[in-house]
XYZ file of N, CA and C in Angstrom:
351
model
N -54.542 47.796 11.716
C -53.879 48.432 10.595
C -54.611 49.731 10.278
N -53.914 50.816 10.179
C -54.489 52.136 9.918
C -54.422 52.433 8.424
N -55.519 52.911 7.872
C -55.554 53.299 6.469
C -55.621 54.816 6.425
N -54.529 55.467 6.063
C -54.461 56.913 6.142
C -54.685 57.632 4.827
N -55.046 56.932 3.771
C -55.224 57.553 2.471
C -56.480 58.415 2.488
N -56.303 59.716 2.304
C -57.454 60.609 2.274
C -57.739 61.128 0.872
N -56.966 60.721 -0.112
C -57.191 61.140 -1.488
C -58.052 60.103 -2.185
N -58.905 60.583 -3.062
C -59.733 59.667 -3.826
C -59.913 60.220 -5.220
N -60.430 59.386 -6.097
C -60.538 59.742 -7.501
C -61.808 60.491 -7.842
N -61.940 60.789 -9.113
C -63.075 61.550 -9.633
C -64.383 60.812 -9.381
N -64.391 59.498 -9.568
C -65.626 58.733 -9.374
C -66.118 58.849 -7.935
N -65.225 58.736 -6.981
C -65.624 58.850 -5.579
C -66.039 60.280 -5.255
N -65.347 61.271 -5.812
C -65.753 62.666 -5.624
C -67.183 62.876 -6.117
N -67.493 62.337 -7.300
C -68.841 62.468 -7.857
C -69.867 61.783 -6.964
N -69.521 60.620 -6.468
C -70.442 59.888 -5.599
C -70.703 60.673 -4.313
N -69.656 61.208 -3.709
C -69.825 61.984 -2.490
C -70.690 63.218 -2.742
N -70.500 63.860 -3.896
C -71.307 65.026 -4.251
C -72.773 64.627 -4.392
N -73.045 63.493 -5.079
C -74.427 63.036 -5.251
C -75.071 62.701 -3.908
N -74.315 62.066 -3.018
C -74.847 61.750 -1.696
C -75.183 63.017 -0.922
N -74.325 64.004 -1.013
C -74.583 65.267 -0.320
C -75.829 65.939 -0.891
N -75.984 65.917 -2.207
C -77.167 66.508 -2.831
C -78.422 65.757 -2.414
N -78.342 64.426 -2.337
C -79.487 63.630 -1.900
C -79.888 64.016 -0.480
N -78.911 64.134 0.412
C -79.204 64.492 1.790
C -79.832 65.876 1.884
N -79.389 66.809 1.060
C -79.971 68.153 1.061
C -81.427 68.080 0.617
N -81.727 67.247 -0.388
C -83.108 67.112 -0.854
C -84.004 66.499 0.210
N -83.432 65.723 1.140
C -84.229 65.096 2.186
C -84.679 66.090 3.256
N -84.029 67.228 3.322
C -84.395 68.231 4.318
C -85.709 68.878 3.910
N -86.595 69.049 4.854
C -87.909 69.630 4.616
C -87.772 71.111 4.274
N -88.008 71.498 3.012
C -87.820 72.903 2.636
C -88.816 73.843 3.303
N -89.947 73.327 3.761
C -90.947 74.171 4.406
C -90.688 74.325 5.900
N -89.737 73.577 6.451
C -89.427 73.671 7.863
C -90.474 73.027 8.751
N -91.278 72.111 8.200
C -92.322 71.456 8.980
C -91.719 70.345 9.835
N -92.148 70.278 11.071
C -91.724 69.195 11.941
C -90.317 69.379 12.465
N -89.938 68.523 13.395
C -88.604 68.565 13.982
C -87.657 67.782 13.101
N -86.725 68.437 12.496
C -85.773 67.786 11.602
C -84.445 67.534 12.288
N -84.351 67.756 13.555
C -83.112 67.497 14.298
C -81.902 68.095 13.596
N -81.964 69.380 13.352
C -80.835 70.049 12.729
C -80.719 69.798 11.244
N -81.812 69.516 10.563
C -81.775 69.318 9.125
C -81.746 67.869 8.711
N -81.719 66.934 9.634
C -81.720 65.510 9.307
C -83.137 65.096 8.898
N -83.259 64.067 8.057
C -84.587 63.568 7.693
C -85.336 63.060 8.923
N -86.660 63.036 8.833
C -87.465 62.500 9.928
C -86.998 61.097 10.276
N -86.863 60.825 11.575
C -86.464 59.502 12.037
C -84.964 59.332 12.199
N -84.190 60.360 11.833
C -82.737 60.281 11.929
C -82.193 61.513 12.634
N -81.054 61.350 13.264
C -80.342 62.485 13.840
C -79.237 62.887 12.866
N -78.667 64.064 13.037
C -77.523 64.426 12.196
C -76.382 63.403 12.295
N -76.183 62.842 13.488
C -75.143 61.817 13.639
C -75.467 60.568 12.832
N -76.764 60.182 12.797
C -77.176 59.037 11.980
C -76.859 59.291 10.509
N -77.207 60.487 10.043
C -76.981 60.843 8.641
C -75.494 60.786 8.308
N -74.680 61.350 9.194
C -73.238 61.365 8.967
C -72.661 59.939 8.957
N -73.088 59.117 9.901
C -72.560 57.754 9.984
C -72.980 56.924 8.777
N -74.248 57.056 8.344
C -74.709 56.312 7.158
C -73.968 56.789 5.921
N -73.773 58.086 5.819
C -73.038 58.639 4.687
C -71.603 58.133 4.665
N -70.975 58.092 5.839
C -69.605 57.584 5.922
C -69.547 56.130 5.465
N -70.507 55.329 5.886
C -70.567 53.935 5.445
C -70.719 53.883 3.926
N -71.638 54.678 3.391
C -71.913 54.670 1.960
C -70.734 55.085 1.101
N -69.843 55.881 1.644
C -68.650 56.299 0.893
C -67.788 55.109 0.499
N -67.900 54.040 1.267
C -67.016 52.897 1.059
C -67.745 51.670 0.516
N -68.962 51.860 0.027
C -69.684 50.768 -0.615
C -69.911 51.165 -2.076
N -69.087 50.641 -2.970
C -69.241 51.014 -4.381
C -70.499 50.405 -4.997
N -71.039 51.074 -5.997
C -72.221 50.567 -6.698
C -72.004 49.148 -7.212
N -70.772 48.859 -7.595
C -70.471 47.532 -8.142
C -70.630 46.424 -7.097
N -70.714 46.788 -5.820
C -70.884 45.796 -4.761
C -72.350 45.533 -4.431
N -73.249 46.307 -5.036
C -74.676 46.174 -4.778
C -75.412 45.765 -6.037
N -76.356 44.835 -5.975
C -76.637 44.046 -4.789
C -75.469 43.123 -4.478
N -75.326 42.827 -3.201
C -74.242 41.949 -2.794
C -74.378 41.505 -1.361
N -73.605 40.489 -1.025
C -73.605 39.989 0.345
C -72.433 40.595 1.114
N -72.255 40.136 2.333
C -71.204 40.671 3.195
C -69.847 40.651 2.511
N -69.494 39.530 1.883
C -68.179 39.423 1.255
C -68.019 40.401 0.099
N -69.089 40.602 -0.683
C -69.043 41.568 -1.785
C -68.811 42.983 -1.248
N -69.516 43.313 -0.168
C -69.395 44.646 0.417
C -68.002 44.874 0.992
N -67.470 43.867 1.649
C -66.124 43.982 2.212
C -65.093 44.134 1.106
N -65.245 43.366 0.029
C -64.301 43.464 -1.099
C -64.338 44.870 -1.700
N -65.539 45.411 -1.905
C -65.658 46.754 -2.466
C -65.089 47.812 -1.539
N -65.368 47.684 -0.254
C -64.859 48.646 0.725
C -63.336 48.577 0.809
N -62.793 47.394 0.703
C -61.342 47.227 0.739
C -60.689 47.919 -0.459
N -61.320 47.785 -1.633
C -60.798 48.452 -2.836
C -60.786 49.972 -2.681
N -61.732 50.495 -1.889
C -61.804 51.948 -1.663
C -61.017 52.382 -0.429
N -60.180 51.483 0.085
C -59.356 51.781 1.267
C -60.192 52.248 2.449
N -61.264 51.513 2.725
C -62.133 51.859 3.854
C -61.363 51.772 5.163
N -61.712 52.643 6.104
C -61.066 52.577 7.419
C -61.489 51.310 8.164
N -60.700 50.946 9.145
C -60.947 49.716 9.906
C -62.349 49.667 10.493
N -62.866 50.802 10.991
C -64.189 50.768 11.616
C -65.284 50.408 10.615
N -65.134 50.805 9.355
C -66.113 50.429 8.332
C -65.989 48.942 8.022
N -64.767 48.462 7.839
C -64.563 47.039 7.560
C -65.050 46.181 8.726
N -64.796 46.606 9.945
C -65.270 45.866 11.116
C -66.794 45.805 11.141
N -67.441 46.915 10.813
C -68.905 46.939 10.784
C -69.432 45.981 9.718
N -68.839 46.006 8.534
C -69.282 45.115 7.462
C -69.071 43.652 7.832
N -68.012 43.359 8.572
C -67.756 41.989 9.042
C -68.893 41.483 9.932
N -69.587 42.404 10.600
C -70.663 42.025 11.516
C -71.961 41.672 10.799
N -72.036 41.915 9.486
C -73.249 41.603 8.732
C -73.431 40.091 8.615
N -74.684 39.645 8.502
C -74.913 38.213 8.286
C -74.340 37.798 6.924
N -73.676 36.647 6.864
C -72.947 36.273 5.651
C -73.808 35.947 4.434
N -75.000 35.450 4.605
C -75.774 34.976 3.459
C -76.858 35.949 3.001
N -76.913 37.131 3.562
C -77.941 38.110 3.218
C -77.482 38.974 2.059
N -78.374 39.164 1.084
C -78.106 40.059 -0.042
C -78.651 41.443 0.297
N -77.850 42.452 0.036
C -78.246 43.829 0.280
C -78.356 44.544 -1.050
N -79.454 45.276 -1.213
C -79.707 46.013 -2.451
C -79.210 47.449 -2.365
N -79.243 48.024 -1.160
C -78.924 49.449 -0.988
C -78.066 49.669 0.258
N -77.446 50.833 0.311
C -76.699 51.232 1.511
C -77.661 51.345 2.690
N -78.887 51.819 2.450
C -79.864 51.914 3.532
C -80.128 50.550 4.159
N -80.202 49.502 3.347
C -80.411 48.154 3.887
C -79.213 47.710 4.716
N -78.027 48.010 4.239
C -76.816 47.666 4.991
C -76.831 48.415 6.320
N -77.109 49.707 6.267
C -77.144 50.548 7.455
C -78.147 50.003 8.472
N -79.339 49.644 8.009
C -80.372 49.107 8.906
C -79.928 47.769 9.511
N -79.278 46.923 8.715
C -78.810 45.631 9.216
C -77.746 45.807 10.301
N -77.058 46.938 10.270
C -76.048 47.231 11.282
C -76.652 47.935 12.502
N -77.980 48.100 12.498
C -78.657 48.715 13.629
C -78.889 50.202 13.483
N -78.568 50.749 12.319
C -78.763 52.174 12.086
C -80.206 52.510 11.777
N -80.557 53.772 12.003
C -81.911 54.250 11.710
C -81.908 54.990 10.381
N -82.879 54.677 9.541
C -83.087 55.391 8.285
C -84.249 56.357 8.461
N -84.464 57.219 7.462
C -85.558 58.171 7.553
C -86.880 57.435 7.622
N -87.853 58.086 8.236
C -89.193 57.545 8.383
C -89.920 57.710 7.057
N -90.280 56.586 6.388
C -90.917 56.693 5.069
C -92.270 57.413 5.108
N -92.899 57.473 6.255
C -94.189 58.174 6.357
C -94.033 59.678 6.196
N -92.806 60.187 6.334
C -92.572 61.628 6.246
C -91.726 62.016 5.055
N -91.622 61.149 4.061
C -90.838 61.504 2.871
C -91.608 62.518 2.048
N -90.874 63.449 1.441
C -91.544 64.465 0.611
C -92.120 63.867 -0.646
């Protein structure tokens, strides 16, 4: 089933803006080290984009939550099939506090905490 809705409300617009601002703050302003095109240490630009895409469909109201909570929240936000399929792959009894934890559980790489500003 294809979900073609590309319009979203003010709350989602605000969330996307905050996520973009967070990602900008993660970029090393001094240009130290290899940032792989502006991505945080330990991540590629593709990692950042994929984690951000996942986060767009996990509402705050679903966290902390387990797989079913995350799927319910993503469904309410009309998440695309690939996001719902990924969430289905999560272990059913695990509680997730953050999108980063969900991303890591799906095999994604997060920034290296040793290089956080």
